[in-house]
Amino acid sequence: MQVSTIPPESAALEDAVGVVHRPAEGPVRIVSLVPSLTELVCGLGLADQLVGRTGFCIHPRDIVRRVAKIGGTKDVRMEAVRALEPTHLIVNIDENRRETVDRLAAFIPNVIVTHPCAPEDNFGLYRLFGRIFERDAEAGRLAADLAAALDAARAAAVSLPPERVLYLIWREPWMSVSRDTYISATLRAVGWETVPGDASSRYPEIDWQAPALAQAQRVLLSSEPYRFRASHLDEVARLSGRPTVLIDGEMTSWYGSRAAAGLRYLVRLRERLAAA
């Protein structure tokens, strides 16, 4: 098993846009605009330092319900954030608007920008957060767990027949994911290759008559951002002419501390479908 280790103290703490951070000094007050990373902050034992979060930051429920909401991932209430006097802001390139982050950076001294594109990128997240917030031991445990989950995912990908899948995230217009997304990379880890393979956008609209969709052997209906339900299974099966199943979108798209659990969930789902 290949376990990622936390690097030495001298390692640069560089975020997704190349900003090098220093370990936090003095009282820490964190505002997170990323649901996955709000969960990671809590998983690292930093719940007491989390002072603000979006309405979409719903995990862990028993903790975040006590944390102030400051709007959504894209429509942030600036004055609400300012009143919290945060020392650190956590954002993501895909989930937050650049102009919003720039406005917040005017009064928040430390802005940590993230952009994980594959499950393996979580090792860097653990390392970065662990170093900045002095949670190396907790970050190391998450890294070891993820390494084990990746080993299990790779084993499943080898032992089960490869499949091409259409992963739907929206209905009317029907939308999927391209292969350069975190979702697609996570599915690929367990032997599911997403179609279409040549999408011009990261979240392409789907034409049910497109030749590329003929390659799909199965359709996966995600629970987010559109909440597909059992009532949609027959509709999509008719449109696609393929076996169609529901899938937990949090387990495919939430990085951070949920990454290992997500991979294990996908392994179990693949094994169950293969057995059926």
Coordinates of C-alpha atoms in Angstrom, one line a residue:
M1 CA 0.0 0.0 0.0
Q2 CA 1.4 3.4 -1.0
V3 CA 0.7 5.8 1.9
S4 CA 1.3 9.5 1.3
T5 CA 3.2 11.1 4.2
I6 CA 3.2 14.6 5.4
P7 CA 6.4 16.4 4.2
P8 CA 8.9 18.1 6.4
E9 CA 8.4 21.4 8.1
S10 CA 10.3 23.2 5.4
A11 CA 8.0 22.1 2.6
A12 CA 6.3 25.1 0.9
L13 CA 2.6 25.4 1.6
E14 CA 1.4 26.4 -1.9
D15 CA -2.2 26.5 -2.8
A16 CA -3.9 26.0 -6.2
V17 CA -3.0 29.5 -7.5
G18 CA 0.6 29.4 -6.3
V19 CA 0.2 31.4 -3.1
V20 CA 2.6 30.1 -0.4
H21 CA 1.0 30.2 3.1
R22 CA 2.6 30.1 6.5
P23 CA 1.4 28.2 9.5
A24 CA -1.3 30.1 11.3
E25 CA -0.3 32.2 14.3
G26 CA -2.6 33.4 17.1
P27 CA -6.3 32.8 17.2
V28 CA -7.7 31.2 14.0
R29 CA -11.2 32.1 12.6
I30 CA -12.1 30.2 9.4
V31 CA -14.8 31.0 6.9
S32 CA -15.4 28.2 4.3
L33 CA -17.2 28.7 1.0
V34 CA -16.8 25.1 0.0
P35 CA -19.1 22.3 1.4
S36 CA -16.5 19.6 1.0
L37 CA -13.8 21.6 2.7
T38 CA -16.1 22.7 5.5
E39 CA -16.4 19.0 6.3
L40 CA -12.6 18.6 6.0
V41 CA -12.0 21.5 8.4
C42 CA -14.2 19.7 11.0
G43 CA -12.6 16.4 10.2
L44 CA -9.2 17.9 11.1
G45 CA -10.5 18.9 14.5
L46 CA -11.0 22.6 13.7
A47 CA -14.7 22.9 14.3
D48 CA -14.2 25.4 17.1
Q49 CA -12.2 27.7 14.7
L50 CA -15.0 27.5 12.0
V51 CA -17.0 30.7 12.3
G52 CA -18.8 31.0 8.9
R53 CA -20.0 28.7 6.2
T54 CA -22.5 28.6 3.2
G55 CA -26.0 27.3 3.3
F56 CA -24.7 24.4 1.2
C57 CA -22.2 23.3 3.8
I58 CA -24.4 20.7 5.5
H59 CA -21.8 18.2 6.9
P60 CA -21.2 17.3 9.6
R61 CA -24.8 18.4 10.5
D62 CA -24.4 18.4 14.3
I63 CA -21.5 20.8 14.0
V64 CA -22.3 23.1 11.1
R65 CA -25.8 23.9 12.3
R66 CA -24.1 25.9 15.0
V67 CA -22.0 27.9 12.6
A68 CA -23.1 31.2 11.0
K69 CA -24.4 31.1 7.4
I70 CA -23.1 33.7 5.1
G71 CA -25.0 33.1 1.9
G72 CA -24.3 30.6 -0.8
T73 CA -21.1 29.4 -2.6
K74 CA -21.6 32.2 -5.2
D75 CA -23.9 34.8 -3.5
V76 CA -21.9 35.6 -0.4
R77 CA -23.2 38.3 2.1
M78 CA -20.0 40.5 2.4
E79 CA -21.0 42.3 5.5
A80 CA -22.0 39.1 7.3
V81 CA -18.5 37.8 6.6
R82 CA -16.8 41.0 7.6
A83 CA -18.6 40.9 11.0
L84 CA -17.1 37.5 11.7
E85 CA -13.6 38.9 11.5
P86 CA -12.1 35.8 9.8
T87 CA -8.4 35.2 9.6
H88 CA -8.7 32.6 6.9
L89 CA -11.0 32.1 3.9
I90 CA -11.3 28.7 2.1
V91 CA -12.4 28.8 -1.5
N92 CA -12.4 26.6 -4.7
I93 CA -11.8 27.6 -8.3
D94 CA -14.8 25.8 -9.6
E95 CA -17.3 26.5 -6.9
N96 CA -16.7 30.2 -6.1
R97 CA -16.7 33.3 -8.3
R98 CA -13.3 35.1 -8.7
E99 CA -14.9 38.6 -8.2
T100 CA -16.4 37.4 -4.9
V101 CA -13.1 36.1 -3.7
D102 CA -11.3 39.2 -4.7
R103 CA -13.8 41.4 -2.7
L104 CA -13.4 39.1 0.4
A105 CA -9.6 39.2 0.0
A106 CA -9.7 42.9 0.6
F107 CA -10.4 42.3 4.3
I108 CA -9.5 38.7 5.0
P109 CA -5.7 38.3 5.4
N110 CA -5.4 34.6 4.3
V111 CA -7.2 33.2 1.3
I112 CA -6.6 29.5 0.6
V113 CA -7.6 28.6 -3.0
T114 CA -8.2 24.9 -3.8
H115 CA -8.7 23.0 -7.0
P116 CA -8.7 19.2 -6.6
C117 CA -9.3 17.4 -9.9
A118 CA -8.8 13.8 -8.9
P119 CA -9.0 11.7 -5.7
E120 CA -5.2 11.7 -5.4
D121 CA -5.2 15.5 -5.1
N122 CA -6.7 15.2 -1.7
F123 CA -3.2 14.2 -0.4
G124 CA -2.2 17.8 -1.2
L125 CA -5.3 19.2 0.5
Y126 CA -4.6 17.3 3.7
R127 CA -0.9 18.3 3.7
L128 CA -1.8 22.0 3.1
F129 CA -4.5 22.3 5.7
G130 CA -2.6 20.1 8.2
R131 CA 0.4 22.4 8.0
I132 CA -1.4 25.7 8.0
F133 CA -3.6 24.8 10.9
E134 CA -1.1 22.6 12.8
R135 CA -3.1 19.4 12.3
D136 CA -0.4 17.2 10.9
A137 CA -1.4 14.0 12.8
E138 CA -5.0 14.3 11.7
A139 CA -4.0 15.0 8.1
G140 CA -1.7 12.0 8.2
R141 CA -4.6 9.7 9.3
L142 CA -6.8 11.0 6.5
A143 CA -3.9 10.4 4.0
A144 CA -3.4 6.8 5.2
D145 CA -7.2 6.1 4.9
L146 CA -7.3 7.6 1.4
A147 CA -4.3 5.5 0.3
A148 CA -6.0 2.3 1.5
A149 CA -9.3 3.3 -0.3
L150 CA -7.4 4.0 -3.5
D151 CA -5.8 0.6 -3.3
A152 CA -9.2 -1.0 -2.9
A153 CA -10.6 1.1 -5.8
R154 CA -7.7 0.0 -8.1
A155 CA -8.2 -3.6 -7.2
A156 CA -11.9 -3.4 -8.1
A157 CA -11.1 -1.7 -11.4
V158 CA -8.8 -4.6 -12.2
S159 CA -11.2 -7.4 -11.1
L160 CA -14.4 -6.0 -12.6
P161 CA -15.1 -5.5 -16.3
P162 CA -14.6 -1.9 -17.4
E163 CA -17.8 0.0 -18.2
R164 CA -18.6 3.3 -20.0
V165 CA -21.2 5.3 -18.1
L166 CA -23.2 8.4 -18.6
Y167 CA -23.3 10.4 -15.4
L168 CA -26.2 12.8 -15.3
I169 CA -26.2 15.9 -13.0
W170 CA -29.2 17.8 -14.3
R171 CA -32.6 17.3 -16.0
E172 CA -34.0 19.6 -18.7
P173 CA -31.6 20.4 -20.0
W174 CA -30.0 17.1 -19.4
M175 CA -26.4 17.6 -18.4
S176 CA -23.4 15.3 -17.7
V177 CA -19.7 15.7 -16.8
S178 CA -16.6 15.8 -18.9
R179 CA -13.5 13.6 -18.2
D180 CA -11.5 16.5 -16.7
T181 CA -13.8 16.8 -13.7
Y182 CA -13.2 15.4 -10.2
I183 CA -16.4 13.3 -10.6
S184 CA -15.1 11.6 -13.7
A185 CA -11.7 11.0 -12.2
T186 CA -13.3 9.4 -9.1
L187 CA -15.5 7.2 -11.2
R188 CA -12.4 6.2 -13.3
A189 CA -10.7 5.1 -10.2
V190 CA -13.1 2.2 -9.9
G191 CA -13.2 1.3 -13.6
W192 CA -16.1 3.5 -14.8
E193 CA -15.2 5.7 -17.8
T194 CA -17.6 8.6 -18.4
V195 CA -19.0 9.5 -21.8
P196 CA -19.0 11.7 -23.8
G197 CA -15.2 11.6 -24.0
D198 CA -14.7 14.7 -26.2
A199 CA -17.0 17.3 -24.5
S200 CA -16.1 20.9 -25.2
S201 CA -17.3 22.0 -21.7
R202 CA -16.9 20.6 -18.3
Y203 CA -20.6 20.0 -17.8
P204 CA -22.0 19.4 -21.3
E205 CA -25.7 19.3 -22.3
I206 CA -26.8 15.9 -23.5
D207 CA -28.3 15.1 -26.9
W208 CA -29.9 11.7 -26.5
Q209 CA -29.3 11.0 -30.3
A210 CA -25.6 11.9 -30.2
P211 CA -23.4 9.0 -31.4
A212 CA -21.1 9.3 -28.4
L213 CA -23.9 8.2 -26.1
A214 CA -24.2 4.9 -27.9
Q215 CA -20.9 3.9 -26.1
A216 CA -22.6 4.2 -22.7
Q217 CA -23.3 0.8 -21.1
R218 CA -25.0 2.3 -18.0
V219 CA -26.6 5.6 -16.8
L220 CA -25.9 6.9 -13.4
L221 CA -28.4 9.5 -11.9
S222 CA -26.8 11.7 -9.3
S223 CA -28.5 13.0 -6.2
E224 CA -26.9 16.4 -6.7
P225 CA -27.0 19.1 -7.9
Y226 CA -30.3 18.0 -9.4
R227 CA -31.9 15.5 -7.1
F228 CA -32.7 12.5 -9.3
R229 CA -35.1 10.2 -7.6
A230 CA -36.5 6.7 -8.2
S231 CA -39.3 8.3 -10.2
H232 CA -36.8 9.3 -12.9
L233 CA -35.4 5.8 -13.5
D234 CA -37.9 4.7 -16.0
E235 CA -37.8 8.0 -17.9
V236 CA -34.1 7.9 -18.3
A237 CA -34.0 4.2 -19.1
R238 CA -36.5 4.9 -22.0
L239 CA -34.5 7.8 -23.3
S240 CA -31.1 6.0 -23.1
G241 CA -32.1 2.4 -23.7
R242 CA -29.6 1.5 -21.0
P243 CA -29.7 0.2 -17.4
T244 CA -30.1 3.2 -15.1
V245 CA -29.3 3.5 -11.4
L246 CA -29.3 6.2 -8.7
I247 CA -26.0 7.2 -7.3
D248 CA -25.1 9.3 -4.2
G249 CA -23.6 12.5 -5.7
E250 CA -21.8 13.4 -2.4
M251 CA -19.8 10.3 -2.7
T252 CA -18.5 11.1 -6.2
S253 CA -18.1 14.9 -6.0
W254 CA -17.2 15.7 -2.4
Y255 CA -13.4 15.8 -2.0
G256 CA -11.7 16.3 1.4
S257 CA -12.4 14.0 4.3
R258 CA -15.2 12.2 2.3
A259 CA -12.9 11.1 -0.5
A260 CA -12.0 7.7 1.0
A261 CA -15.6 6.9 2.0
G262 CA -16.7 7.9 -1.5
L263 CA -14.3 5.5 -3.2
R264 CA -15.4 2.6 -0.9
Y265 CA -19.0 3.4 -1.7
L266 CA -18.3 3.2 -5.4
V267 CA -16.5 -0.1 -5.0
R268 CA -19.5 -1.6 -3.2
L269 CA -21.9 -0.2 -5.8
R270 CA -19.8 -1.6 -8.7
E271 CA -19.6 -5.0 -7.0
R272 CA -23.4 -5.0 -6.4
L273 CA -24.2 -4.1 -10.0
A274 CA -21.8 -6.6 -11.3
A275 CA -23.3 -9.4 -9.2
A276 CA -26.8 -8.4 -10.4

